[in-house]
mmCIF file of C-alpha atoms in Angstrom:
data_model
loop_
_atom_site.group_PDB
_atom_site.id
_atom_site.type_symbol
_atom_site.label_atom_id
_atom_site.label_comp_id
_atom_site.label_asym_id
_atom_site.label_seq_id
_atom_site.Cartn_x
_atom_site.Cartn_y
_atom_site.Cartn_z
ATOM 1 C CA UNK A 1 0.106 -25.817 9.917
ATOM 2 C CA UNK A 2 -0.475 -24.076 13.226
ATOM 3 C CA UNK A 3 2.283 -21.409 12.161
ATOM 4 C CA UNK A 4 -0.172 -20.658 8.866
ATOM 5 C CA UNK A 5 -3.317 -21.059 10.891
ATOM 6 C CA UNK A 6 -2.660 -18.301 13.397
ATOM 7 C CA UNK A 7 -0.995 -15.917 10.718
ATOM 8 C CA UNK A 8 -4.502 -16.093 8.654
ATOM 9 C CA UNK A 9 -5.937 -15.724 11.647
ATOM 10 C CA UNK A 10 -4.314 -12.047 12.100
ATOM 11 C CA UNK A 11 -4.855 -11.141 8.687
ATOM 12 C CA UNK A 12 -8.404 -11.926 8.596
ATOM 13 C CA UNK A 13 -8.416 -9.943 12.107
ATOM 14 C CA UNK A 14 -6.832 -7.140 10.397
ATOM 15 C CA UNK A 15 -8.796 -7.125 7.129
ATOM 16 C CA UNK A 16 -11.825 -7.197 8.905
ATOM 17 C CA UNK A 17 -11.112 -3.513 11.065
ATOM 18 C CA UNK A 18 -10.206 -2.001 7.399
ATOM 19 C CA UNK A 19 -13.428 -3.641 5.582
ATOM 20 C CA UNK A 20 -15.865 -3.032 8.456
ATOM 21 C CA UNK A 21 -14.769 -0.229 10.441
ATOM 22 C CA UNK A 22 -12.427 1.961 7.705
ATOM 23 C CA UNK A 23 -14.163 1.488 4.559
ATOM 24 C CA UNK A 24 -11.477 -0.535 2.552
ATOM 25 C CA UNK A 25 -12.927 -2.584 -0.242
ATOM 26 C CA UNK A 26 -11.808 -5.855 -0.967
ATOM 27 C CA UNK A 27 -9.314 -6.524 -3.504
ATOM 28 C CA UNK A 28 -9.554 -9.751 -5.616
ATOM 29 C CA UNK A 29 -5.866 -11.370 -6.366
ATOM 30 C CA UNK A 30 -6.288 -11.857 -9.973
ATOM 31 C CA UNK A 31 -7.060 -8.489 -10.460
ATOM 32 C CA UNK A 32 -3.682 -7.486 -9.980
ATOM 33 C CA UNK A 33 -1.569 -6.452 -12.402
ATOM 34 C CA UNK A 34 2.388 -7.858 -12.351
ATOM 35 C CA UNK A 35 4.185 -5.598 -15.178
ATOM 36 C CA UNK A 36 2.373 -2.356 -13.913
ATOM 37 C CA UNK A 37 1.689 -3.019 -10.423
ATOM 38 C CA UNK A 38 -1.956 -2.048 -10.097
ATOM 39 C CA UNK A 39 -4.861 -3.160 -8.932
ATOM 40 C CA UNK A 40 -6.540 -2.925 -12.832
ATOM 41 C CA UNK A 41 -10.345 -3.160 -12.109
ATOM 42 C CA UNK A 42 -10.245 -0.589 -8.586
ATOM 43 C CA UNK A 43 -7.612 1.768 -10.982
ATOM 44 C CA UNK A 44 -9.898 1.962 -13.459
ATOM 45 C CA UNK A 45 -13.499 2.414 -11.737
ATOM 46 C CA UNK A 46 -11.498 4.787 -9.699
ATOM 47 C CA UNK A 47 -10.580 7.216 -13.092
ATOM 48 C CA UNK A 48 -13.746 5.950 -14.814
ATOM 49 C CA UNK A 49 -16.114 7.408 -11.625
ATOM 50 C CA UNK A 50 -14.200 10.615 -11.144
ATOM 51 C CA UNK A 51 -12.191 11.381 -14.256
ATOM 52 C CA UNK A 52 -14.148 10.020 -17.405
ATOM 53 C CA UNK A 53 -13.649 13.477 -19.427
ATOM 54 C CA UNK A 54 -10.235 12.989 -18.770
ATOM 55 C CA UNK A 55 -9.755 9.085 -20.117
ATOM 56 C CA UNK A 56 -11.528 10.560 -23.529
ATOM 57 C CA UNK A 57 -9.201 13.172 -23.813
ATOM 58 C CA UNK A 58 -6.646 10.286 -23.844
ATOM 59 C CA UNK A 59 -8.795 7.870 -26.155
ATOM 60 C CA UNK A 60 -9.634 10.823 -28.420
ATOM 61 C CA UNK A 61 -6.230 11.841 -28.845
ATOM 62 C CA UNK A 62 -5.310 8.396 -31.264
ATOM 63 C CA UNK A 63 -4.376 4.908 -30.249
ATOM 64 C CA UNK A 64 -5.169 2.546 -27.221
ATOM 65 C CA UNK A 65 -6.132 5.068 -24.509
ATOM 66 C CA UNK A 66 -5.760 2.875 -22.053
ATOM 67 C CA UNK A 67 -2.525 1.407 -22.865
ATOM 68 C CA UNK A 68 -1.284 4.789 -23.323
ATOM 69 C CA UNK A 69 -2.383 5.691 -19.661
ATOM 70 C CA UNK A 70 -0.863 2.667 -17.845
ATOM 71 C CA UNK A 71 2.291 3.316 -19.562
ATOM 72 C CA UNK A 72 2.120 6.845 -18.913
ATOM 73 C CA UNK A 73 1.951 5.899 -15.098
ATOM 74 C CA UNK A 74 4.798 3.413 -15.124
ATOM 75 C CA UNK A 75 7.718 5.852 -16.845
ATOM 76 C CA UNK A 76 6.294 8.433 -14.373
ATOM 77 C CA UNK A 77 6.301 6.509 -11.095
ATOM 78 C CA UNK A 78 9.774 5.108 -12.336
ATOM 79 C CA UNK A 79 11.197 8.345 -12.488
ATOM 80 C CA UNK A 80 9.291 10.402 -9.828
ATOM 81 C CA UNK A 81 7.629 7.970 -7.803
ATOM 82 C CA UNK A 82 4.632 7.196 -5.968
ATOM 83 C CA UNK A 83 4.498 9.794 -3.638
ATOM 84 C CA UNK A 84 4.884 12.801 -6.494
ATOM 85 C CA UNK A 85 2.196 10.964 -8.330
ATOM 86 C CA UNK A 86 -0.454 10.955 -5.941
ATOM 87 C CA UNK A 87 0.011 14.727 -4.790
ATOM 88 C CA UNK A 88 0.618 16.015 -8.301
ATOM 89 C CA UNK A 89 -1.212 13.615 -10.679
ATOM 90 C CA UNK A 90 -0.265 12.636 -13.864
ATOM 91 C CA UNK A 91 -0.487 14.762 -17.429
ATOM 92 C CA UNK A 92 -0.722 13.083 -20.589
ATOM 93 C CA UNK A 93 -1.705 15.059 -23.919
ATOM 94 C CA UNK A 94 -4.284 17.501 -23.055
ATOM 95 C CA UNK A 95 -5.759 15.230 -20.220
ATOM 96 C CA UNK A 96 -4.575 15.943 -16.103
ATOM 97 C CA UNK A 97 -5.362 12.996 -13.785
ATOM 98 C CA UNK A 98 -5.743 13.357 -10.264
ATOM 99 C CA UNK A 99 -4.578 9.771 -8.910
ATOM 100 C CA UNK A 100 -5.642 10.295 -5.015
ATOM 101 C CA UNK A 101 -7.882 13.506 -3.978
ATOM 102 C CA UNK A 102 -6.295 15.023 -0.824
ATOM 103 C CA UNK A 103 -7.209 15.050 2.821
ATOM 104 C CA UNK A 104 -9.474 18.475 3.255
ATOM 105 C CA UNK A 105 -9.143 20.825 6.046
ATOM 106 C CA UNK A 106 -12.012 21.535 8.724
ATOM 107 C CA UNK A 107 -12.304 24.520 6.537
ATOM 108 C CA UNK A 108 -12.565 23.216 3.242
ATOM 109 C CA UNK A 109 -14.863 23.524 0.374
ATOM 110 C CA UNK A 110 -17.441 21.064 0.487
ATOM 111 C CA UNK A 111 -16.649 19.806 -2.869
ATOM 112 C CA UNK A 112 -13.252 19.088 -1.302
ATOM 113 C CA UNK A 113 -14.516 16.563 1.250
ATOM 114 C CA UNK A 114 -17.230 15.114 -1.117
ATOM 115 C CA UNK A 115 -13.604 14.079 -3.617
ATOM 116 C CA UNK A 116 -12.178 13.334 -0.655
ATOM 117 C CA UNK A 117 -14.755 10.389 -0.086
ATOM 118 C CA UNK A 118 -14.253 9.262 -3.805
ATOM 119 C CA UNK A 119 -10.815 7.528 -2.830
ATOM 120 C CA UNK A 120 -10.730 4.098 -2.751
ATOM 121 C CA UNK A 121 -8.928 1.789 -0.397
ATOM 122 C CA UNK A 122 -8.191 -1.838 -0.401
ATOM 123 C CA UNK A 123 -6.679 -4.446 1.236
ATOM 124 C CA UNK A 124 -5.994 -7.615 -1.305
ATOM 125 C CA UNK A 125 -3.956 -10.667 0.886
ATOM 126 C CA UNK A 126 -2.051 -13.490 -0.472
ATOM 127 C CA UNK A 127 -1.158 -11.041 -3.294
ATOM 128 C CA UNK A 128 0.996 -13.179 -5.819
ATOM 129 C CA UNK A 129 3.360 -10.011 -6.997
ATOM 130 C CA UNK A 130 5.637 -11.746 -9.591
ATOM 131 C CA UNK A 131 5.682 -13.771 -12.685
ATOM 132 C CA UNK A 132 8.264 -16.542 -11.151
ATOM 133 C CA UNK A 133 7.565 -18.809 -8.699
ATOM 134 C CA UNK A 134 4.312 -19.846 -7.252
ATOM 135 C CA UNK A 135 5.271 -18.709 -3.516
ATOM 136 C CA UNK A 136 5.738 -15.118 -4.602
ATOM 137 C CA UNK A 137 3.274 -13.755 -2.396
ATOM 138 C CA UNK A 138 2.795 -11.027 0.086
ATOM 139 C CA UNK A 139 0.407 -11.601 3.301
ATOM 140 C CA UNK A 140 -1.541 -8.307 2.571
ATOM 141 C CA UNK A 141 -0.822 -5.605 -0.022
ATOM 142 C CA UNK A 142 -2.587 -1.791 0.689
ATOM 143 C CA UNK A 143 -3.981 0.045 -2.142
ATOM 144 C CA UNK A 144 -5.123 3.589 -2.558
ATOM 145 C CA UNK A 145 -7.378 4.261 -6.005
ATOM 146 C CA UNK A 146 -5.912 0.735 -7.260
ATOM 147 C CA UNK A 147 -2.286 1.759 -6.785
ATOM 148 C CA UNK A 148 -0.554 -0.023 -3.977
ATOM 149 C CA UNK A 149 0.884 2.132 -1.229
ATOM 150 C CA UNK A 150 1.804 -0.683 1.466
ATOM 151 C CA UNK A 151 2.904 -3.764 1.890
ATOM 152 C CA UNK A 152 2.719 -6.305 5.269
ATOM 153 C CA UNK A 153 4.214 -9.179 6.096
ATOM 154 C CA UNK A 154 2.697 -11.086 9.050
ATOM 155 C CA UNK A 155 3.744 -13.636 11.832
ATOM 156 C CA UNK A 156 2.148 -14.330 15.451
ATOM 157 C CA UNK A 157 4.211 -14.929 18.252
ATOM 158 C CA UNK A 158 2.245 -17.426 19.981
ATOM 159 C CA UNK A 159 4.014 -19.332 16.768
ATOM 160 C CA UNK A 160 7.806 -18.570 18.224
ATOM 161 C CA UNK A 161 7.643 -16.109 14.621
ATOM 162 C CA UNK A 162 8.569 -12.806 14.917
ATOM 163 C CA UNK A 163 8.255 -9.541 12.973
ATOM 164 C CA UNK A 164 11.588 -8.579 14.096
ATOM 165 C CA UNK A 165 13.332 -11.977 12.915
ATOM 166 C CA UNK A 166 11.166 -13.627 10.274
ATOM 167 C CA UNK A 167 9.083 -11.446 8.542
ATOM 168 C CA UNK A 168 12.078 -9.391 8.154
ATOM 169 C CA UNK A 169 13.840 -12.302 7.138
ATOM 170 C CA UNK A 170 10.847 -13.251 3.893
ATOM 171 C CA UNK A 171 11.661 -9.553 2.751
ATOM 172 C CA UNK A 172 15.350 -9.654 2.794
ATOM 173 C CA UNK A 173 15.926 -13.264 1.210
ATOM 174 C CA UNK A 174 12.386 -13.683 -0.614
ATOM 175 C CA UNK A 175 11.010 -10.598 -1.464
ATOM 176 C CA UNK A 176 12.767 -9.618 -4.856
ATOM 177 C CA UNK A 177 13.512 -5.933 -4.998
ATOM 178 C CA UNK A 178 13.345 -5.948 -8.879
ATOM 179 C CA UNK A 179 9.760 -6.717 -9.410
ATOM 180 C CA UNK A 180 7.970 -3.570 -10.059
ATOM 181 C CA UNK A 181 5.804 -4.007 -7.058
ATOM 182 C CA UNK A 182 8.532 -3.735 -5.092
ATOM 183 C CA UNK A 183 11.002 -1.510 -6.808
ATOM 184 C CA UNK A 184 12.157 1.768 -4.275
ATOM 185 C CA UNK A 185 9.659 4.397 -5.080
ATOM 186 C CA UNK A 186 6.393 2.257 -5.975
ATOM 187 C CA UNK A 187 5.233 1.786 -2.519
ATOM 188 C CA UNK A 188 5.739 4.403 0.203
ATOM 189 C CA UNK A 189 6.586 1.603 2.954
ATOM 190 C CA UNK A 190 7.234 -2.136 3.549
ATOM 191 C CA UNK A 191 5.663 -3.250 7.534
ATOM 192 C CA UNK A 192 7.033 -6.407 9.373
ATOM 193 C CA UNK A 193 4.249 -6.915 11.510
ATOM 194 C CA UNK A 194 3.261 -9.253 14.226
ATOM 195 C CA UNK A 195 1.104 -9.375 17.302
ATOM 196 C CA UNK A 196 3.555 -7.739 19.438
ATOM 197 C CA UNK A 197 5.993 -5.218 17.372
ATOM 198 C CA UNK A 198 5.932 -3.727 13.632
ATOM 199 C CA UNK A 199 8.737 -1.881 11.925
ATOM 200 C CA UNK A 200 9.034 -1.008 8.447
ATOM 201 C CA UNK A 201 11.466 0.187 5.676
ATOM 202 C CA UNK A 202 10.642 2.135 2.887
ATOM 203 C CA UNK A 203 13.488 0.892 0.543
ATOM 204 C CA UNK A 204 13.812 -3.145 0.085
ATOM 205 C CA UNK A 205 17.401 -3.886 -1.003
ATOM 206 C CA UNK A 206 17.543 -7.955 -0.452
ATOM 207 C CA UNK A 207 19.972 -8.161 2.812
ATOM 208 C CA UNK A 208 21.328 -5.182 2.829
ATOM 209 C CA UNK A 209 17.236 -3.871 3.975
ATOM 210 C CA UNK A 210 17.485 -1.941 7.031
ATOM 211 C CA UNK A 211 14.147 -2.098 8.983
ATOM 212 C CA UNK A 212 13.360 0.516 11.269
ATOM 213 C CA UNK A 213 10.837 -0.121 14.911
ATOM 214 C CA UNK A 214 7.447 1.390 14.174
ATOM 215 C CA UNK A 215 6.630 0.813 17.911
ATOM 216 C CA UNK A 216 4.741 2.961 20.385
ATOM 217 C CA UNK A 217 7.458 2.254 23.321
ATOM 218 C CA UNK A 218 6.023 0.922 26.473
ATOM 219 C CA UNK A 219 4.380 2.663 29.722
ATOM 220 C CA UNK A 220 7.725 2.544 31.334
ATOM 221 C CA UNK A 221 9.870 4.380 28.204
ATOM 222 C CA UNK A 222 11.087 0.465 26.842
ATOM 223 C CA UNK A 223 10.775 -0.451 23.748
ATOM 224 C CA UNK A 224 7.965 -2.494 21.966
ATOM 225 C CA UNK A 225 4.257 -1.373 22.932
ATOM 226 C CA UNK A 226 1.941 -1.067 26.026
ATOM 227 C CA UNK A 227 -0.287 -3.566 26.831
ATOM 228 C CA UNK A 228 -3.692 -3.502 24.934
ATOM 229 C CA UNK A 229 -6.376 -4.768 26.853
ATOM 230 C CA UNK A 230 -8.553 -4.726 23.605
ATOM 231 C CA UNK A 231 -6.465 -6.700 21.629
ATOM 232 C CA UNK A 232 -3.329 -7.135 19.759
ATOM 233 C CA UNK A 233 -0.403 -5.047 21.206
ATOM 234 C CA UNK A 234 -0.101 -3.810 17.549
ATOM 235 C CA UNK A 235 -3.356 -2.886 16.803
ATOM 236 C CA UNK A 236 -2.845 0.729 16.916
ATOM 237 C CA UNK A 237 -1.301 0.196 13.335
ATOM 238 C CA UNK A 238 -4.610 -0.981 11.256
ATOM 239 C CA UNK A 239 -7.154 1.021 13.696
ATOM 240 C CA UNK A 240 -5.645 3.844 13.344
ATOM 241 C CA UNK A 241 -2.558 4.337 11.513
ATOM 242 C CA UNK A 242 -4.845 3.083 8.478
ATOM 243 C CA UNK A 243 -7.520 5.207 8.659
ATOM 244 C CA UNK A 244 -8.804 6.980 5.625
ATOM 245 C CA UNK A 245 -7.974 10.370 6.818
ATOM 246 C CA UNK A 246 -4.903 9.182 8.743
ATOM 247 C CA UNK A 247 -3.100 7.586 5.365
ATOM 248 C CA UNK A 248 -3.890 10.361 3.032
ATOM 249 C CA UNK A 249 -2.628 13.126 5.651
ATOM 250 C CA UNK A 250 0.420 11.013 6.122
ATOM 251 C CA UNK A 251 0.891 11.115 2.464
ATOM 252 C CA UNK A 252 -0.219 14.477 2.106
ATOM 253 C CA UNK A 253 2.214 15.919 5.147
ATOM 254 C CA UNK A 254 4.369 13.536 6.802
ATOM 255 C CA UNK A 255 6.307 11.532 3.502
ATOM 256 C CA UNK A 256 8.981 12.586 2.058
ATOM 257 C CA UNK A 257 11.216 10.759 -0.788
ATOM 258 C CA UNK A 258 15.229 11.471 -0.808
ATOM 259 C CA UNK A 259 16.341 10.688 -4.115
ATOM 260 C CA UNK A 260 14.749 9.484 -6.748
ATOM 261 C CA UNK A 261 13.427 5.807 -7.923
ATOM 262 C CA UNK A 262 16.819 5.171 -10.253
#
């Protein structure tokens, strides 16, 4: 009881930085879809707000619009996945979605930073992701526009649980790769995360995962992270790392996919 105590006790720390300080909007549990992996009410007031013309195009076109778009998404991310869909967008009949409006430049437009404040971000926790089994859920899942980007598994060490051992551990033996939330390509990056270290893998493959550090280093050139006098050694991660502006340039410039989904 302790063990689950202190673990809430870091996600509501870091829920409250990306509510309060970032922006993020709350996600609600049941609002997440299992077969397609969304977020459905933040997916949809995301297109709805910023891409109505667009939906009618669909809906005008014959048959369930909706339906047509979800399943539109899922062959696409399947076969191009996550990161080609939110830099290129989606086509279906005459209609072009744009699924997350890019970081702008210093330079930019001013229509380009007024989209660029139409993203939406949330953080949902205790995110049940499959159909089986009532434990099936992930400490925090990260969304962008209703589609999740992220997922974190958390542990404190004042608890004797680690990133490095157990939260590795809960994605290798039971997080099931073959639910779509998890599935290589449908979220850019899986974080082990305690107090102390993260790491992270972009690829969950049972126990053949390989996790990789996602540490700062030390003052002295060791591994694991400096001292924060402010706070969690790991804090860097959700007060800055998870910015706004510091997520969409990472998945504007700095991720890259080798291969594809299947």
């Amino acid at each position: 009881m302790v063990s689950h105590t202190n673990e809430q006790a870091l996600e509501e720390r870091i829920e409250a930085t990306l509510v309060n300080v970032h922006g993020y909007y709350l996600g609600v549990p049941d609002d997440f879809d299992k077969n397609f992996a969304i977020d459905r009410t933040l997916f949809w007031q995301f297109l709805q707000n910023t891409q109505a013309e667009e939906i009618k195009k669909v809906q005008c076109s014959g048959g369930d619009g909706h339906r047509k778009i979800l399943e539109r998404f899922d062959r696409l991310i399947k076969k191009e996945g996550l990161l080609h869909l939110l830099k290129k967008g989606m086509k279906i009949d005459d209609a072009q979605f744009t699924l997350m409006y890019p970081p702008p430049l210093a330079s930019s437009a001013a229509s380009i930073h007024e989209d660029f404040t139409k993203n939406i971000l949330s953080c949902t926790r205790q995110l049940t992701y499959a159909h089986i089994g009532a434990h099936k859920s992930i400490d925090m899942v990260l969304f962008i526009n209703g589609i999740p980007f992220a997922t974190m598994e958390l542990k404190n060490a004042w608890t004797g649980q680690t990133a490095l051992h157990h939260a590795q551990k809960q994605y290798k033996i039971d997080r099931h790769p073959t639910q779509p939330l998890l599935q290589f390509g449908r979220c850019l990056v899986h974080w082990a995360v305690d107090t102390d270290e993260v790491y992270m893998t972009t690829k969950l493959a049972a126990k053949k995962t390989t996790f990789l550090p996602f540490n700062k280093g030390d003052e002295n050139g060791n591994k694991g992270n400096p001292v924060n006098p402010n706070g969690h050694k790991t804090a860097y991660l959700w007060e800055h790392i998870l910015s706004p502006n510091s997520v969409a340039n990472i998945i504007q410039h700095f991720v890259f996919m080798d291969g594809k989904p299947n």
